[in-house]
Amino acid sequence: MSTAEETAGGETQPWAEVTPDAARRLLVAAVEAFAERGYHATTTRDIAGRAGMSPAALYIHYKTKEELLHRISRIGHDRAVDILRTAAEGDGSAAERLSDAVRSFVRWHAAQHTTARVVQYELDALGPEARAEIVALRRQTDASVRGIIQDGVAAGEFDVPDVPGTTLAVLSLCIDVARWFNVNGLRTPDEVGALYADLVLRMVGAKP
């Protein structure tokens, strides 16, 4: 499945915020190239060729290859923050909110697996300033999940001796879906999300 065809929870146009159309085409091409070859092995010529454009045309919209990666990573992490914050601030018990957070986060990583692989696994290719910006967003995702787990412990819903460690384990479990998910596999993104939500509730000792 190409990046342009990926969808997640109704996101039929996951790069709608990128304009004009040429900039969006280049970004989609960069995602596909980075996912297939890795950031360092991909050249600006590779990206432009996938987009059906000349290398010179790329520099009209993006000054460097790193700027493209930064834009991809920022959009992806903003989406992650939004998914988890929405769940954390929702109504319901801690168990319900944690289930919703995991289900939605996993569904995004499965349905947008090509994009998510780049967003989650090419962080070290960014320069110090851009990397610091993305790390700050990652801390927000951590805070959302940690907050739900802490609420569950305080309410007696969860049995979690190590909240920070469990938070890391939950996020790692969700993110890794992007690495292995296959659209031709046995489960849909929704089904994987439901499975992982159940696994995480068991992990935190949620009462039935």
CSV table of C-alpha atoms in Angstrom, one decimal:
chain,number,residue,atom,x,y,z
A,1,MET,CA,0.0,0.0,0.0
A,2,SER,CA,1.4,3.4,-0.9
A,3,THR,CA,1.4,6.3,1.5
A,4,ALA,CA,-1.2,8.1,-0.6
A,5,GLU,CA,-3.6,5.2,-0.2
A,6,GLU,CA,-3.2,4.8,3.6
A,7,THR,CA,-6.1,5.7,5.8
A,8,ALA,CA,-6.6,5.8,9.5
A,9,GLY,CA,-10.0,6.3,11.2
A,10,GLY,CA,-11.4,8.2,8.3
A,11,GLU,CA,-8.2,10.1,7.5
A,12,THR,CA,-8.6,9.8,3.7
A,13,GLN,CA,-6.3,12.8,3.2
A,14,PRO,CA,-3.6,12.4,5.9
A,15,TRP,CA,-1.5,15.2,4.5
A,16,ALA,CA,-4.3,17.7,3.8
A,17,GLU,CA,-2.5,20.4,5.8
A,18,VAL,CA,0.4,20.4,3.3
A,19,THR,CA,-0.1,22.8,0.5
A,20,PRO,CA,0.3,23.4,-2.4
A,21,ASP,CA,-0.2,20.1,-4.2
A,22,ALA,CA,3.4,19.9,-5.4
A,23,ALA,CA,4.6,20.2,-1.8
A,24,ARG,CA,2.2,17.4,-0.7
A,25,ARG,CA,3.4,15.2,-3.6
A,26,LEU,CA,7.0,15.6,-2.6
A,27,LEU,CA,6.2,14.9,1.0
A,28,VAL,CA,4.3,11.7,0.2
A,29,ALA,CA,7.2,10.6,-2.1
A,30,ALA,CA,9.7,11.3,0.7
A,31,VAL,CA,7.7,9.2,3.2
A,32,GLU,CA,7.7,6.3,0.7
A,33,ALA,CA,11.4,6.6,0.0
A,34,PHE,CA,12.4,7.0,3.6
A,35,ALA,CA,10.3,4.0,4.6
A,36,GLU,CA,11.7,1.8,1.8
A,37,ARG,CA,15.4,2.9,1.8
A,38,GLY,CA,15.9,4.7,5.0
A,39,TYR,CA,16.6,8.5,5.4
A,40,HIS,CA,20.4,8.4,4.8
A,41,ALA,CA,20.2,6.2,1.7
A,42,THR,CA,17.5,8.4,0.1
A,43,THR,CA,18.6,11.3,-2.1
A,44,THR,CA,16.6,14.4,-3.1
A,45,ARG,CA,16.7,13.0,-6.7
A,46,ASP,CA,15.0,9.8,-5.5
A,47,ILE,CA,12.3,11.9,-3.8
A,48,ALA,CA,11.8,14.2,-6.8
A,49,GLY,CA,11.7,11.2,-9.2
A,50,ARG,CA,8.9,9.5,-7.2
A,51,ALA,CA,6.9,12.7,-7.2
A,52,GLY,CA,7.4,13.0,-11.0
A,53,MET,CA,9.3,16.3,-10.6
A,54,SER,CA,12.8,17.5,-11.2
A,55,PRO,CA,15.3,17.8,-8.3
A,56,ALA,CA,15.3,21.6,-8.8
A,57,ALA,CA,11.6,21.7,-8.2
A,58,LEU,CA,12.0,20.1,-4.8
A,59,TYR,CA,14.1,23.0,-3.5
A,60,ILE,CA,11.2,25.4,-4.3
A,61,HIS,CA,9.3,23.8,-1.5
A,62,TYR,CA,11.9,22.3,0.8
A,63,LYS,CA,15.4,23.7,1.4
A,64,THR,CA,16.9,20.4,2.4
A,65,LYS,CA,16.1,16.7,2.8
A,66,GLU,CA,16.1,17.2,6.5
A,67,GLU,CA,13.4,19.8,6.3
A,68,LEU,CA,11.2,17.3,4.6
A,69,LEU,CA,11.8,14.7,7.3
A,70,HIS,CA,11.1,17.4,10.0
A,71,ARG,CA,7.8,18.3,8.4
A,72,ILE,CA,6.8,14.6,8.2
A,73,SER,CA,7.8,14.0,11.8
A,74,ARG,CA,6.1,17.1,13.1
A,75,ILE,CA,2.8,16.3,11.4
A,76,GLY,CA,3.0,12.7,12.6
A,77,HIS,CA,3.8,13.6,16.2
A,78,ASP,CA,1.1,16.3,16.3
A,79,ARG,CA,-1.3,13.6,15.3
A,80,ALA,CA,-0.1,11.3,18.0
A,81,VAL,CA,-0.4,14.0,20.6
A,82,ASP,CA,-3.9,14.8,19.5
A,83,ILE,CA,-5.0,11.1,19.6
A,84,LEU,CA,-3.7,10.5,23.1
A,85,ARG,CA,-4.7,13.8,24.6
A,86,THR,CA,-8.2,13.4,23.3
A,87,ALA,CA,-8.5,10.0,25.0
A,88,ALA,CA,-6.8,11.2,28.2
A,89,GLU,CA,-9.2,14.2,28.5
A,90,GLY,CA,-12.3,12.2,27.6
A,91,ASP,CA,-15.1,11.0,29.8
A,92,GLY,CA,-15.2,7.6,31.5
A,93,SER,CA,-13.1,5.6,33.9
A,94,ALA,CA,-9.3,5.3,33.6
A,95,ALA,CA,-9.8,1.9,32.1
A,96,GLU,CA,-12.1,3.2,29.4
A,97,ARG,CA,-9.8,6.1,28.6
A,98,LEU,CA,-6.7,3.9,28.5
A,99,SER,CA,-8.6,1.4,26.2
A,100,ASP,CA,-9.6,4.3,23.9
A,101,ALA,CA,-6.1,5.7,23.8
A,102,VAL,CA,-4.4,2.4,22.9
A,103,ARG,CA,-7.1,1.4,20.4
A,104,SER,CA,-6.8,4.8,18.6
A,105,PHE,CA,-3.0,5.0,18.8
A,106,VAL,CA,-2.5,1.4,17.5
A,107,ARG,CA,-5.1,1.9,14.7
A,108,TRP,CA,-3.2,4.9,13.5
A,109,HIS,CA,0.1,3.1,13.5
A,110,ALA,CA,-1.4,0.2,11.6
A,111,ALA,CA,-3.4,2.1,9.0
A,112,GLN,CA,-0.7,4.7,8.5
A,113,HIS,CA,2.2,2.1,9.0
A,114,THR,CA,4.4,3.5,6.2
A,115,THR,CA,4.2,7.0,7.5
A,116,ALA,CA,4.4,5.9,11.1
A,117,ARG,CA,7.6,4.0,10.5
A,118,VAL,CA,9.3,7.1,9.3
A,119,VAL,CA,7.8,9.3,12.0
A,120,GLN,CA,8.8,6.9,14.8
A,121,TYR,CA,12.1,5.4,13.6
A,122,GLU,CA,14.0,8.2,11.8
A,123,LEU,CA,14.2,10.6,14.7
A,124,ASP,CA,17.9,10.4,15.0
A,125,ALA,CA,18.4,11.7,11.5
A,126,LEU,CA,17.1,15.1,12.5
A,127,GLY,CA,19.5,17.9,13.6
A,128,PRO,CA,19.6,19.0,17.2
A,129,GLU,CA,17.0,21.8,17.1
A,130,ALA,CA,14.5,19.8,15.1
A,131,ARG,CA,15.1,16.7,17.2
A,132,ALA,CA,14.5,18.7,20.4
A,133,GLU,CA,11.2,19.9,19.1
A,134,ILE,CA,10.1,16.3,18.3
A,135,VAL,CA,11.3,15.0,21.6
A,136,ALA,CA,9.2,17.6,23.4
A,137,LEU,CA,6.1,16.3,21.5
A,138,ARG,CA,7.0,12.7,22.5
A,139,ARG,CA,7.1,13.8,26.1
A,140,GLN,CA,3.5,15.0,25.7
A,141,THR,CA,2.4,11.6,24.4
A,142,ASP,CA,4.2,10.0,27.4
A,143,ALA,CA,2.4,12.4,29.8
A,144,SER,CA,-1.0,11.6,28.4
A,145,VAL,CA,-0.6,7.9,28.8
A,146,ARG,CA,1.2,8.2,32.2
A,147,GLY,CA,-1.6,10.5,33.4
A,148,ILE,CA,-4.3,7.9,32.6
A,149,ILE,CA,-2.4,5.1,34.3
A,150,GLN,CA,-1.8,7.3,37.4
A,151,ASP,CA,-5.5,8.1,37.5
A,152,GLY,CA,-6.3,4.4,37.4
A,153,VAL,CA,-3.8,3.6,40.2
A,154,ALA,CA,-5.3,6.4,42.3
A,155,ALA,CA,-8.8,5.2,41.8
A,156,GLY,CA,-7.9,1.6,42.5
A,157,GLU,CA,-8.6,0.5,39.0
A,158,PHE,CA,-5.1,-0.5,38.1
A,159,ASP,CA,-2.3,-2.4,39.9
A,160,VAL,CA,0.9,-0.8,38.6
A,161,PRO,CA,4.0,-0.6,40.8
A,162,ASP,CA,6.1,1.2,38.2
A,163,VAL,CA,4.0,3.8,36.3
A,164,PRO,CA,6.9,5.3,34.2
A,165,GLY,CA,8.1,1.9,33.2
A,166,THR,CA,4.6,0.7,32.3
A,167,THR,CA,4.0,3.8,30.3
A,168,LEU,CA,7.1,3.2,28.3
A,169,ALA,CA,6.1,-0.4,27.7
A,170,VAL,CA,2.6,0.6,26.6
A,171,LEU,CA,3.9,3.2,24.1
A,172,SER,CA,6.5,0.8,22.8
A,173,LEU,CA,3.9,-1.9,22.2
A,174,CYS,CA,1.7,0.5,20.3
A,175,ILE,CA,4.5,2.1,18.2
A,176,ASP,CA,6.0,-1.2,17.2
A,177,VAL,CA,2.8,-2.0,15.2
A,178,ALA,CA,4.1,0.3,12.5
A,179,ARG,CA,7.1,-2.0,12.0
A,180,TRP,CA,5.3,-5.2,11.4
A,181,PHE,CA,1.8,-4.4,10.2
A,182,ASN,CA,0.9,-5.9,6.9
A,183,VAL,CA,-2.3,-4.9,5.0
A,184,ASN,CA,-2.5,-8.5,3.7
A,185,GLY,CA,-2.3,-9.9,7.2
A,186,LEU,CA,-5.0,-11.6,9.3
A,187,ARG,CA,-6.2,-8.5,11.2
A,188,THR,CA,-7.4,-5.0,10.2
A,189,PRO,CA,-6.2,-1.9,11.9
A,190,ASP,CA,-9.4,-1.8,14.0
A,191,GLU,CA,-8.9,-5.5,15.0
A,192,VAL,CA,-5.3,-4.9,16.0
A,193,GLY,CA,-6.4,-1.8,18.0
A,194,ALA,CA,-9.0,-3.8,19.9
A,195,LEU,CA,-6.5,-6.7,20.6
A,196,TYR,CA,-3.9,-4.3,21.9
A,197,ALA,CA,-6.4,-2.4,24.1
A,198,ASP,CA,-7.3,-5.6,25.8
A,199,LEU,CA,-3.7,-6.6,26.2
A,200,VAL,CA,-2.8,-3.3,27.8
A,201,LEU,CA,-5.7,-3.4,30.2
A,202,ARG,CA,-4.5,-6.9,31.3
A,203,MET,CA,-1.0,-5.4,31.6
A,204,VAL,CA,-2.1,-2.7,34.1
A,205,GLY,CA,-4.2,-5.2,36.1
A,206,ALA,CA,-7.5,-3.5,35.2
A,207,LYS,CA,-10.5,-5.1,37.0
A,208,PRO,CA,-13.0,-6.7,34.7
